CSV table of C-alpha atoms in Angstrom, one decimal:
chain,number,residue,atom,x,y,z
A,1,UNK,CA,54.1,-44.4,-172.9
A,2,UNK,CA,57.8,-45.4,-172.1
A,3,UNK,CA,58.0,-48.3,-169.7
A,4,UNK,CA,58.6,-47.4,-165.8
A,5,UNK,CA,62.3,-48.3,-164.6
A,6,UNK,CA,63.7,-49.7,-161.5
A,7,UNK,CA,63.1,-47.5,-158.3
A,8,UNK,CA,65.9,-45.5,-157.4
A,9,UNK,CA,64.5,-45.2,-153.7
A,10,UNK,CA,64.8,-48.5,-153.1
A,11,UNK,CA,68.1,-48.8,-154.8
A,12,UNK,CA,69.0,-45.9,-152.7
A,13,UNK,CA,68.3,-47.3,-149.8
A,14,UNK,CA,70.7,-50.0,-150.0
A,15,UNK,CA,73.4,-47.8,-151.2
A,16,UNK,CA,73.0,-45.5,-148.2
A,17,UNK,CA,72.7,-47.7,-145.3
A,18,UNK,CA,76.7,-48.8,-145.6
A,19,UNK,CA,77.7,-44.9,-145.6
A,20,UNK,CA,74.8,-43.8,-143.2
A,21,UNK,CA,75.2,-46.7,-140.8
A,22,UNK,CA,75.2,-45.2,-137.0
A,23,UNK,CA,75.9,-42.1,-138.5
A,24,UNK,CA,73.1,-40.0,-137.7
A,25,UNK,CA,63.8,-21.1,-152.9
A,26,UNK,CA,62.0,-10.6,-158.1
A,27,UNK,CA,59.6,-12.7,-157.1
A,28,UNK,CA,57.9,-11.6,-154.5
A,29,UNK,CA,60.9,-10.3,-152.6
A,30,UNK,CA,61.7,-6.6,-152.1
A,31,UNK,CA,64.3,-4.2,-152.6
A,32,UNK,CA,63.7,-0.2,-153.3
A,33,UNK,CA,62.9,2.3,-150.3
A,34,UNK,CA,65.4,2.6,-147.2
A,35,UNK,CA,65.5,4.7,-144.2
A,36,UNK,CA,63.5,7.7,-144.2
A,37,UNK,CA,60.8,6.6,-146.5
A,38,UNK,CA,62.6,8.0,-149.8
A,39,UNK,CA,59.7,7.1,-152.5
A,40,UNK,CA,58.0,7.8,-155.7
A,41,UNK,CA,55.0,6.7,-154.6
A,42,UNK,CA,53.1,9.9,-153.9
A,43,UNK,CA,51.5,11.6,-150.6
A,44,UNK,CA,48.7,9.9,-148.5
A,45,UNK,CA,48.3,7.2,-146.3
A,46,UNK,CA,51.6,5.4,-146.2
A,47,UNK,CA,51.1,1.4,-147.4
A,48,UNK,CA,55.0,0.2,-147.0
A,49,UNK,CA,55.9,-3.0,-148.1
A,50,UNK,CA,58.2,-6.0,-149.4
A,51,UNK,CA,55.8,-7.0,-152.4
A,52,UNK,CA,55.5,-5.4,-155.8
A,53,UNK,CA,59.1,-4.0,-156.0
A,54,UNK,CA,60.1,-3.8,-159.8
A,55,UNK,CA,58.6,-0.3,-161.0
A,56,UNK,CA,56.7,-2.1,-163.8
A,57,UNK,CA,54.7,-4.2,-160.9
A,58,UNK,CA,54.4,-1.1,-158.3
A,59,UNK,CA,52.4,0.8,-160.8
A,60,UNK,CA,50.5,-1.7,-161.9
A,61,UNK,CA,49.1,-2.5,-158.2
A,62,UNK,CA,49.2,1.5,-157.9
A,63,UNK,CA,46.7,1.8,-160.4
A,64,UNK,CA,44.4,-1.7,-158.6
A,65,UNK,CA,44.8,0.7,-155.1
A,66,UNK,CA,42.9,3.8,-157.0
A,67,UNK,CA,40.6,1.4,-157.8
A,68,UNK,CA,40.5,-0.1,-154.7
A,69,UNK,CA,39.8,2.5,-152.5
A,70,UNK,CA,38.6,6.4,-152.5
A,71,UNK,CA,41.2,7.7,-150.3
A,72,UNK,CA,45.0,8.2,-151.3
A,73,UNK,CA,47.7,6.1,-151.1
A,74,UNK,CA,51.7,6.1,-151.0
A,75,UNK,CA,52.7,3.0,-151.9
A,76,UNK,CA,56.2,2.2,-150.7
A,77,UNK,CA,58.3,-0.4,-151.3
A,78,UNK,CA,61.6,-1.9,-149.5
A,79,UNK,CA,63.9,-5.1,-149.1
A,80,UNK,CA,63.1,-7.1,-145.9
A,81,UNK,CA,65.6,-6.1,-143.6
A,82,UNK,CA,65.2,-2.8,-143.5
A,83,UNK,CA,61.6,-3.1,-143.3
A,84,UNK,CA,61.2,-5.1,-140.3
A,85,UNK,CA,64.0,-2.5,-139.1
A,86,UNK,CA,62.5,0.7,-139.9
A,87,UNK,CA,59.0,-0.4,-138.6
A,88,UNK,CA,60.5,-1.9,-135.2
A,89,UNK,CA,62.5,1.5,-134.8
A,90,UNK,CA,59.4,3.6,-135.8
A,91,UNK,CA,56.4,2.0,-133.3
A,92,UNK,CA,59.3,1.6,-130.3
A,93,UNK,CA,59.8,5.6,-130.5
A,94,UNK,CA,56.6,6.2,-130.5
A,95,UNK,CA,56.5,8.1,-134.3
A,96,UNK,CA,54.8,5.5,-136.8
A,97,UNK,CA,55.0,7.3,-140.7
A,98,UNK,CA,53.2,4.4,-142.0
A,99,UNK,CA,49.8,3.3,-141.7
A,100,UNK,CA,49.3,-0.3,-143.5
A,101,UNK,CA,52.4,-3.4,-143.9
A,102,UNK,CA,52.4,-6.0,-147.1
A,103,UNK,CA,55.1,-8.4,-146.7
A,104,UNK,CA,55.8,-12.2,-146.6
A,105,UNK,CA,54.8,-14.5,-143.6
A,106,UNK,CA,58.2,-14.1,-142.8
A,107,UNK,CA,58.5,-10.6,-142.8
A,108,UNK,CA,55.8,-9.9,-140.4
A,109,UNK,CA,56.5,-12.6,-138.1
A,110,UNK,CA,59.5,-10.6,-136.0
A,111,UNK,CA,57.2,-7.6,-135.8
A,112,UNK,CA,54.5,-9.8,-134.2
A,113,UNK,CA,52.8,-8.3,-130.9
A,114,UNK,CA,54.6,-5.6,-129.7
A,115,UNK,CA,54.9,-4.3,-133.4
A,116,UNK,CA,51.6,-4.9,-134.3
A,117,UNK,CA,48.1,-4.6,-134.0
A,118,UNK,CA,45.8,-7.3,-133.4
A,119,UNK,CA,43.7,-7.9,-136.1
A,120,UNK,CA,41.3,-10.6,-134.8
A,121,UNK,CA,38.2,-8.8,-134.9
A,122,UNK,CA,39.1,-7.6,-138.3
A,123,UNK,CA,39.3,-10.9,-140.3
A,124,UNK,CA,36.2,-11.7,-138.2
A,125,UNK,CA,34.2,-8.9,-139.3
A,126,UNK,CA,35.0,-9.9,-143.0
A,127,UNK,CA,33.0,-13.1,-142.7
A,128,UNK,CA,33.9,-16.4,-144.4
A,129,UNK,CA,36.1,-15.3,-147.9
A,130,UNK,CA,37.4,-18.8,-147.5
A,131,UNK,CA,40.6,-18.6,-146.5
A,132,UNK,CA,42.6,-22.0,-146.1
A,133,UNK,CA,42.2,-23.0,-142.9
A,134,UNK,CA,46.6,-23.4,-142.8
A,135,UNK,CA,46.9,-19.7,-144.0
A,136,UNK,CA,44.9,-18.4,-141.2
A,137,UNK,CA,46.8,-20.8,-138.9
A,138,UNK,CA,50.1,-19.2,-140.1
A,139,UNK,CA,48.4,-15.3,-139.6
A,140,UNK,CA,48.2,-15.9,-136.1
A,141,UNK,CA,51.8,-17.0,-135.8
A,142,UNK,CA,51.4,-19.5,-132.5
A,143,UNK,CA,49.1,-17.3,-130.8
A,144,UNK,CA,45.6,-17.4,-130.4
A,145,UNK,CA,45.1,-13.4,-132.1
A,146,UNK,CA,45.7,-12.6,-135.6
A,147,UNK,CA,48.8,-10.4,-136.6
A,148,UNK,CA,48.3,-10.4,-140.7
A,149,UNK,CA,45.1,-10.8,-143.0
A,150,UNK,CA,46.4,-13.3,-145.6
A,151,UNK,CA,46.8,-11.1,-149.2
A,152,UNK,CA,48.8,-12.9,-151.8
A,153,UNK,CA,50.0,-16.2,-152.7
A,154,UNK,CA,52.3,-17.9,-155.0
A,155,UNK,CA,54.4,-21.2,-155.1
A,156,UNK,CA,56.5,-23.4,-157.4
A,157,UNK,CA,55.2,-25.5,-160.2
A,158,UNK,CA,56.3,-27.8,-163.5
A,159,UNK,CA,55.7,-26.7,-167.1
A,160,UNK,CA,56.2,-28.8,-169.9
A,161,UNK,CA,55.0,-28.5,-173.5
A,162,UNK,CA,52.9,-31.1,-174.5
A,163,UNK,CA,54.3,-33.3,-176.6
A,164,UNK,CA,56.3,-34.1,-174.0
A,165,UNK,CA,53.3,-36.0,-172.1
A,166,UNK,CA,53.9,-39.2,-174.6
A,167,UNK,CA,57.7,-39.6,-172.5
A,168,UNK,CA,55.7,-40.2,-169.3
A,169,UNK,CA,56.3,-43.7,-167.6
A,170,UNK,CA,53.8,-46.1,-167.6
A,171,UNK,CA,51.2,-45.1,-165.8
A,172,UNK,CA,52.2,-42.0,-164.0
A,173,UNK,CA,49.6,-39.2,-163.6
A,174,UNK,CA,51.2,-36.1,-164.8
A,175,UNK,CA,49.3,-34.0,-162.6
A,176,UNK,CA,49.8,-36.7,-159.6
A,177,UNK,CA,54.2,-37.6,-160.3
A,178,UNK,CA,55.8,-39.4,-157.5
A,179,UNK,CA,59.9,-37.9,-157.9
A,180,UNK,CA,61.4,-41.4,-159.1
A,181,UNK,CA,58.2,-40.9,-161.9
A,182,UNK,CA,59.2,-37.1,-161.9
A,183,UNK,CA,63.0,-38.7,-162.8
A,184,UNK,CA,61.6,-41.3,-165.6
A,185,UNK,CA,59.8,-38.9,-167.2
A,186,UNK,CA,63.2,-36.4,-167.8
A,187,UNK,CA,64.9,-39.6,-168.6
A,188,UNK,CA,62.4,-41.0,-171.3
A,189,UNK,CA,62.0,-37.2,-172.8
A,190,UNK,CA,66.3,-37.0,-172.9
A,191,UNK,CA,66.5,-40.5,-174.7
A,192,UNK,CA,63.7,-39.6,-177.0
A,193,UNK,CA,65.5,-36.5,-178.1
A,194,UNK,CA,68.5,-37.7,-179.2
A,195,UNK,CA,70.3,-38.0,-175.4
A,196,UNK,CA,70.1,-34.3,-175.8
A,197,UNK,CA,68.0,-33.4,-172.1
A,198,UNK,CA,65.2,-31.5,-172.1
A,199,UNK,CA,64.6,-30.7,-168.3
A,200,UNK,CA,66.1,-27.3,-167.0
A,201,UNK,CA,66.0,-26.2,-163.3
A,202,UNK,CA,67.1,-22.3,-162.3
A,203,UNK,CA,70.3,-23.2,-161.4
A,204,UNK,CA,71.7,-19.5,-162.6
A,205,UNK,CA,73.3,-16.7,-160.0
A,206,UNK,CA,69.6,-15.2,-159.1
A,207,UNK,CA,67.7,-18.7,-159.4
A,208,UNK,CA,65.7,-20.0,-157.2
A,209,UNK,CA,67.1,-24.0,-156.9
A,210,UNK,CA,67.6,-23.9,-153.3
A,211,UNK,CA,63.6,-23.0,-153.1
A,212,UNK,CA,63.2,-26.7,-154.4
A,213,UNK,CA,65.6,-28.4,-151.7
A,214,UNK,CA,64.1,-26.5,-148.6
A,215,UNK,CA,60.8,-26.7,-150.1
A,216,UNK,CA,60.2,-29.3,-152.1
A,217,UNK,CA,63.0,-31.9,-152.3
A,218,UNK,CA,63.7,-32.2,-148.9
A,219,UNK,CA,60.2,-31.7,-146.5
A,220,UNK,CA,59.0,-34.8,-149.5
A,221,UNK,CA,61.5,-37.2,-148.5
A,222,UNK,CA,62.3,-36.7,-145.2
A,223,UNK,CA,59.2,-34.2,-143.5
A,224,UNK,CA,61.2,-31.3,-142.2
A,225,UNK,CA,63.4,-28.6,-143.5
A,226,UNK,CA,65.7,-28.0,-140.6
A,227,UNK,CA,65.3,-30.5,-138.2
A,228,UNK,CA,65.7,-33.8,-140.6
A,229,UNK,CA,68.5,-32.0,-142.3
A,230,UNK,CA,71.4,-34.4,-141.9
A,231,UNK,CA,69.0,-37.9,-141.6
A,232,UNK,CA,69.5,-40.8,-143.5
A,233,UNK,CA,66.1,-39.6,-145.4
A,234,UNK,CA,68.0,-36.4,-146.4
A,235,UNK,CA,71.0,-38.4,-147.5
A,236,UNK,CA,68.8,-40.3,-150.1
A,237,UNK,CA,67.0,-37.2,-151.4
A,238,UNK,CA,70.2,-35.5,-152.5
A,239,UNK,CA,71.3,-39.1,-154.0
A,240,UNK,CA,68.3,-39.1,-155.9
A,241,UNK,CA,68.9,-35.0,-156.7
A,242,UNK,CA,72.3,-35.7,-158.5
A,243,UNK,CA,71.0,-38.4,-160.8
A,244,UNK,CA,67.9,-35.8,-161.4
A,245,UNK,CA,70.6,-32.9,-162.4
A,246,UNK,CA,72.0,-35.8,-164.9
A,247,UNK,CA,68.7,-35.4,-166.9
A,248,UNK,CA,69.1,-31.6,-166.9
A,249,UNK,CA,70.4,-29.3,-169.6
A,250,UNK,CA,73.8,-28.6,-168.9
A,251,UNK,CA,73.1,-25.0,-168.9
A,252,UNK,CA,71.0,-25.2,-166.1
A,253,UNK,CA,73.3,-23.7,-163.7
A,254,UNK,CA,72.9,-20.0,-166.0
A,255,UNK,CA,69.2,-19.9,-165.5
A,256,UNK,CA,67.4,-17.8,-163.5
A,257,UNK,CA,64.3,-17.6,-164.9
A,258,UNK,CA,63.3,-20.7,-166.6
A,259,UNK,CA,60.4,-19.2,-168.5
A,260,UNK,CA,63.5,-18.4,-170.9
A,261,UNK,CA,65.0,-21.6,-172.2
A,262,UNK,CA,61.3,-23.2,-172.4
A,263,UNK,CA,60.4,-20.2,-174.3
A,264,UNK,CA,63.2,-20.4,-176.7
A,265,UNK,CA,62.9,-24.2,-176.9
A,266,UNK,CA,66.3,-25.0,-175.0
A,267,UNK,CA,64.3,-27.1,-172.8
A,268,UNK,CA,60.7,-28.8,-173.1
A,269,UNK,CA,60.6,-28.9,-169.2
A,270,UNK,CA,61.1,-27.0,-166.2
A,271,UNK,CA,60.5,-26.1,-162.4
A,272,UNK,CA,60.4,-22.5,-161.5
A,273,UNK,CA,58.6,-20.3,-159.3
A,274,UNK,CA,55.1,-19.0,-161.2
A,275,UNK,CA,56.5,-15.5,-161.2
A,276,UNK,CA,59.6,-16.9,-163.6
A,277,UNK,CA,57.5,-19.6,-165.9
A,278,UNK,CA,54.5,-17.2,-166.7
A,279,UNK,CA,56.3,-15.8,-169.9
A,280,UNK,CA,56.7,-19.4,-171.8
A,281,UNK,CA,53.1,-20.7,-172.5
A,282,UNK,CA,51.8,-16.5,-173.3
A,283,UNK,CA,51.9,-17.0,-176.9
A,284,UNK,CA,50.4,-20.7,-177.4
A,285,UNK,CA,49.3,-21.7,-174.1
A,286,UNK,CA,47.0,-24.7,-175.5
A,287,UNK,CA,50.5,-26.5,-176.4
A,288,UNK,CA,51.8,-26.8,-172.7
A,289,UNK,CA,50.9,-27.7,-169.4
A,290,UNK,CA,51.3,-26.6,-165.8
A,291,UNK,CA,51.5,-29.4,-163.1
A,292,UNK,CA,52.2,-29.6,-159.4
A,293,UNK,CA,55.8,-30.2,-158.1
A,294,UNK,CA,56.3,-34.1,-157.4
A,295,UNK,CA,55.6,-36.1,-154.0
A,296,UNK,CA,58.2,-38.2,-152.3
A,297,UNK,CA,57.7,-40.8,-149.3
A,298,UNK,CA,56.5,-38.1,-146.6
A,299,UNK,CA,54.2,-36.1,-148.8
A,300,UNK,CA,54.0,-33.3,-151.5
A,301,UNK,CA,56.1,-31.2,-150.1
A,302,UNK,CA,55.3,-27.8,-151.4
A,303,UNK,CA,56.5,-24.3,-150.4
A,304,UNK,CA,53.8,-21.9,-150.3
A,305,UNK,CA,55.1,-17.7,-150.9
A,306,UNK,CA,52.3,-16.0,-148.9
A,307,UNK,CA,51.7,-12.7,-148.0
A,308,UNK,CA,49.9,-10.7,-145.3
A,309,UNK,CA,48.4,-7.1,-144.9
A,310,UNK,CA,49.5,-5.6,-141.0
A,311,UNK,CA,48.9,-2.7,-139.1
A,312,UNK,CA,52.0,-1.2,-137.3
A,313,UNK,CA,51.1,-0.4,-133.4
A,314,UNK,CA,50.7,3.3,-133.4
A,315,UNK,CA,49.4,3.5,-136.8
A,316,UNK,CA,48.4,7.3,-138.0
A,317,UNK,CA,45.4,6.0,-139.5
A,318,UNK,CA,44.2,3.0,-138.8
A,319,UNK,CA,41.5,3.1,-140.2
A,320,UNK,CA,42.1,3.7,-143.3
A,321,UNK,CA,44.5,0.7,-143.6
A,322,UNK,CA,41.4,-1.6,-142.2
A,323,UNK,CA,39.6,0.0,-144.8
A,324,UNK,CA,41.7,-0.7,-147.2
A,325,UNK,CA,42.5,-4.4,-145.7
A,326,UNK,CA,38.8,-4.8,-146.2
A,327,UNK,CA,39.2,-3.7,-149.9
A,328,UNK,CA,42.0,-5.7,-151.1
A,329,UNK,CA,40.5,-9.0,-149.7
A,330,UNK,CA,37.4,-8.7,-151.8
A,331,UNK,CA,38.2,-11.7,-154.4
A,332,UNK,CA,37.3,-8.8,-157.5
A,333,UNK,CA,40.7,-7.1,-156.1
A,334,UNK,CA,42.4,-10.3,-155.6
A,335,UNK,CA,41.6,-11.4,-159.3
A,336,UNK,CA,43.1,-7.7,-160.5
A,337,UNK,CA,46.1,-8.3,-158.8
A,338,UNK,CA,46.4,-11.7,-160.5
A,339,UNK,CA,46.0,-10.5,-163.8
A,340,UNK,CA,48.5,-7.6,-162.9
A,341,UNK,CA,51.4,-9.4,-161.2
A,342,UNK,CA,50.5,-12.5,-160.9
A,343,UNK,CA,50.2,-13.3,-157.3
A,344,UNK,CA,46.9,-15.5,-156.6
A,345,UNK,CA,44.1,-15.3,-154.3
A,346,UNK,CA,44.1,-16.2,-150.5
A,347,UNK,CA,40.3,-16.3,-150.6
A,348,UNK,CA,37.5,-18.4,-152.4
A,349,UNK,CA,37.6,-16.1,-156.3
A,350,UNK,CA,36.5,-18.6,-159.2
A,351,UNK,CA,38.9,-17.1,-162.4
A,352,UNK,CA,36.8,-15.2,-164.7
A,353,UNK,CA,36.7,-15.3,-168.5
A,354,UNK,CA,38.8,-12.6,-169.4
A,355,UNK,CA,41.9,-14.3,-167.3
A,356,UNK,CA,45.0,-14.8,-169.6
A,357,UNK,CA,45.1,-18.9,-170.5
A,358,UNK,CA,48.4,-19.0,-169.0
A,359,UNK,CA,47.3,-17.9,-165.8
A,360,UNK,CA,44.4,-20.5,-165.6
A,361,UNK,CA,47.3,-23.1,-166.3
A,362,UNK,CA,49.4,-21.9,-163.6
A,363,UNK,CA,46.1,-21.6,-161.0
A,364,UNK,CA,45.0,-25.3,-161.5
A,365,UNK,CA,48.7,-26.3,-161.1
A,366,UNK,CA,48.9,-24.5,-157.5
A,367,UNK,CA,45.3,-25.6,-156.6
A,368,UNK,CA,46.3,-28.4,-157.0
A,369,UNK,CA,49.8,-28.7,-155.2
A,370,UNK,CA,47.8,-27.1,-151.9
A,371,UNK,CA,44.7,-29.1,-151.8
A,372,UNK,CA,46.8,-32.5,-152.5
A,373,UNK,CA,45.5,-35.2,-149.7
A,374,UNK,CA,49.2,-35.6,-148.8
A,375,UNK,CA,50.0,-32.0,-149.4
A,376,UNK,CA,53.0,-30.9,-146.9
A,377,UNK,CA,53.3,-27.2,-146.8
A,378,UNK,CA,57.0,-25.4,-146.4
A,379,UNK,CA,57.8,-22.2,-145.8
A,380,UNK,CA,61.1,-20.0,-146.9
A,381,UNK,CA,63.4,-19.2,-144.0
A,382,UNK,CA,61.5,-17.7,-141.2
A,383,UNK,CA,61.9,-15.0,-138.7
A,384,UNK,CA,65.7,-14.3,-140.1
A,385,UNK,CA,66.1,-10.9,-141.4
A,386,UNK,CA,68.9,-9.7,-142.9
A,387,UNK,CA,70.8,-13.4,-142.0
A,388,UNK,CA,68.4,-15.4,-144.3
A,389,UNK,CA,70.6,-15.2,-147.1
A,390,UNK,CA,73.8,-16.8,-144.8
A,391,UNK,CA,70.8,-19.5,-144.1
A,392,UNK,CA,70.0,-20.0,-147.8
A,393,UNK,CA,73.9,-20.2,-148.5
A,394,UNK,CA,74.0,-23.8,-146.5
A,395,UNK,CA,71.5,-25.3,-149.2
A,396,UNK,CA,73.2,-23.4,-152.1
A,397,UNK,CA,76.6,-24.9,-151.1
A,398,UNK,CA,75.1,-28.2,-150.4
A,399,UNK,CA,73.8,-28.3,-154.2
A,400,UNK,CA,78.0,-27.2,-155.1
A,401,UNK,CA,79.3,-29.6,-152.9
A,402,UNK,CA,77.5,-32.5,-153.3
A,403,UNK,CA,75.7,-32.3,-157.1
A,404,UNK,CA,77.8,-30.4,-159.1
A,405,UNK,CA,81.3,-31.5,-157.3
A,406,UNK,CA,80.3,-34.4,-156.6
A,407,UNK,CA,81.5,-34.9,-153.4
A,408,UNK,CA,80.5,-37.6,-150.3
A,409,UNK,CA,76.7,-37.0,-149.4
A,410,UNK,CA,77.2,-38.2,-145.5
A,411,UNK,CA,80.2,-36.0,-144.9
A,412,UNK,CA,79.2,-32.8,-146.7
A,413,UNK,CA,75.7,-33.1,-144.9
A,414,UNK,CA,78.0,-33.6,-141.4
A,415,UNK,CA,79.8,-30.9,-142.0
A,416,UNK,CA,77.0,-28.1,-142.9
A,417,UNK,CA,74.9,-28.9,-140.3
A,418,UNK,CA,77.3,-27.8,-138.1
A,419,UNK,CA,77.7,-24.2,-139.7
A,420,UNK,CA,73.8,-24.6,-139.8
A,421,UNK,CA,73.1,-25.3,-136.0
A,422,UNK,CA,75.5,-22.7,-135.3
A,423,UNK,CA,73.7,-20.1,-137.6
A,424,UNK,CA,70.5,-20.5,-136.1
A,425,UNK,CA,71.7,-20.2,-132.4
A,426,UNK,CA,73.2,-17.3,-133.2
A,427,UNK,CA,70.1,-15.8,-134.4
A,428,UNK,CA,67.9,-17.5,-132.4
A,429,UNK,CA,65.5,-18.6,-135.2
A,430,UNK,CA,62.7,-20.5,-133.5
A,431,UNK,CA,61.6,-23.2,-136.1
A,432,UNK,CA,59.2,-22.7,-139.3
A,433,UNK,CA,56.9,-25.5,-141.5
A,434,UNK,CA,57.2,-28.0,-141.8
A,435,UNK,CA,59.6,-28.7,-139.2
A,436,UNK,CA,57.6,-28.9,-135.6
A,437,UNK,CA,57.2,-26.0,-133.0
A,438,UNK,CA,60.4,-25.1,-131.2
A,439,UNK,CA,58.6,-23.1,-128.6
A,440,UNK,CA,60.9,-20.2,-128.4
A,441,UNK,CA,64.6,-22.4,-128.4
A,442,UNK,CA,66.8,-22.1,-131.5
A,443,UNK,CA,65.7,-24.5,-134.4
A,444,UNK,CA,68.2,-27.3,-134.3
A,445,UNK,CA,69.4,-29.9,-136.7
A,446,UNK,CA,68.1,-33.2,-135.3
């Protein structure tokens, strides 16, 4: 094992308090069907949804739905916006098409009460399936009814291949890293190759790197997303994220789906979303590993993907979609759909023999990274709609500004939090996880 270095937290801290002084993330997104309900997806009860949305995945679940259920269904698939569009436009007329909704948390919070049915006596009636306790929490969306029975999960993890394990610092847990250990680690493994780095990050046009600043990076060192976004806790964690990017193959910024360079030996290890990492350990999964993400001084930060089944208000049939509800929660179905897609179970469903080894790797890592003592749960941007993407630009051109360009931490983080506050007033985003309640008002940069 390499020796542990200095701290750069508490080298950090020194650095920052001159220049703070007084100063006070396909996977699993949508796109396909638009107005009218233009599909391939057959006749039957309508199911529309965000998930599933390459044609490879939708008839894969297709064929788990004929399974699932004795009854038709039209699976149809669409991007978020018009989603939350077409359904809010559909139950205020008065002429629902569609009978069951699969979508993120945040795609079904917007529609919630006077777009959807309360489903309280549903997830009652299906007894204890063990759902986390925080998932549930989330369903009922800061009311005291339940909008969405949780479906689907997925999250963000580290894979390395094992022979990287002997580059660890001194006494660092792999499955347990603290980010400075997290940081050794990538510097040990560089130096022990060469200076050639071995750690890659999906820094590429469709990548999801801002996923590890709102949901990872950011809630670990300084508790919130949105709220802590210019604080001198902030400050340090993007200090600490450019000396991280020095450790990273320079090629990083083409990467959108890591599974690729690990695969093809470009890097030895990487942090991606499950969906973009399953692909690297398929052939020879007994050479790597799957870990959680690092913790940081508030916690282990972690942002969890989760989606929900809803009922529209005004649903043709409703209770077919309960039916079907009560199908697709059954941990049997839940396990099918993780083998298929890889999207894993919101309810207690022990993994079977027949699971693919690189999908037990990847289930231990997220058990893991949830049920951590100091685990901090995160959420992508909430309740946006079509305007996430202007949200998601502020962290994107944080990473520019301040990683790549290198440019002064305190005054880029001064100057997007402006174009931030404004954003959010203007749509009138109340605040998501793990940044506190707003009840109602605008989230707002602290």
């Amino acid at each position: 094992m390499a020796p542990v270095g200095v701290s750069r937290r508490s080298v950090l801290r020194g650095l920052l308090a001159a220049s703070v002084g007084g100063a006070a993330t396909s996977a699993l997104s949508g796109c396909g069907a638009l107005s009218g309900f233009t599909t391939t997806g057959g006749s039957g009860m309508t199911f529309f949804s965000t998930q599933f949305t390459p044609v490879e995945e939708a008839e894969r679940f297709r064929t788990i739905l004929r399974d699932a259920i004795d009854t038709e269904i039209s699976y149809v698939t669409s991007e978020p916006g018009p989603f939350i569009t077409q359904t809010r436009t559909q139950v205020d007329a008065g002429s629902v098409r569609t009978s069951l909704l699969g979508g993120l948390h945040g795609d079904l919070t917007p529609l919630v009460a006077d777009h959807l049915t309360d489903l309280t006596d549903l997830i009652a009636g299906l007894g204890d399936l063990g759902w986390p306790a925080e998932y549930l929490d989330l369903a009922r969306a800061g009311t005291g009814r339940t909008w969405y029975v949780p479906w689907a999960q997925a999250s963000y993890v580290i894979a390395a291949r094992k022979e990287m394990l002997e580059h660890l610092p001194s006494g660092a847990d792999v499955r347990a890293l603290t980010y400075d250990q997290f940081l050794d680690w990538a510097r040990n493994a560089r130096e022990a190759n060469g200076g050639k780095p071995v750690l890659a990050l999906p820094a590429g046009p469709k990548g999801l790197l801002h996923r590890f600043t709102q949901g990872f990076l950011l809630p670990s060192f300084t508790g919130g997303q949105i709220t802590t976004f210019r604080s001198r806790e902030a400050a340090e964690a993007w200090e600490y994220f450019r000396e991280l990017w020095q450790e990273c193959v320079p090629t990083s910024t083409s990467y959108d789906f890591i599974q690729e360079p690990l695969a093809s030996g470009e890097a030895m290890i990487g942090w991606d979303h499950v969906a973009r990492l399953i692909e690297a350990p398929k052939r020879e999964p007994d050479k790597w590993v799957m870990v959680p993400s690092p913790r940081g001084p508030k916690g282990l930060g972690y942002m969890v993907v989760l989606a929900g089944l809803a009922i529209p208000r005004g649903a043709p049939d409703e209770d077919t979609a309960r039916r079907l509800i009560s199908a697709l929660s059954r941990p049997e179905t839940q396990l099918d759909v993780l083998r298929a897609n890889a999207f894993f179970p919101t309810v207690r469903a022990d993994l079977t023999g027949d699971m693919p080894p690189a999908i037990t790797l990847q289930a231990d890592a997220v058990n893991r990274q949830r049920t951590a003592p100091d685990a901090l749960l995160a959420l992508p941007p909430n309740g946006l709609g079509e305007r996430e993407g202007e949200v998601t630009k502020v962290f994107k051109d944080c990473f520019q500004s301040m990683v790549l360009d290198e440019r002064d931490v305190r005054s880029t983080l001064d100057e997007q939090f402006r174009i931030l506050n404004d954003l959010l007033a203007d749509i009138k985003a109340p605040c998501w996880a793990p940044d506190p309640p707003s009840h109602g008002k605008p989230c707002e940069v602290g």
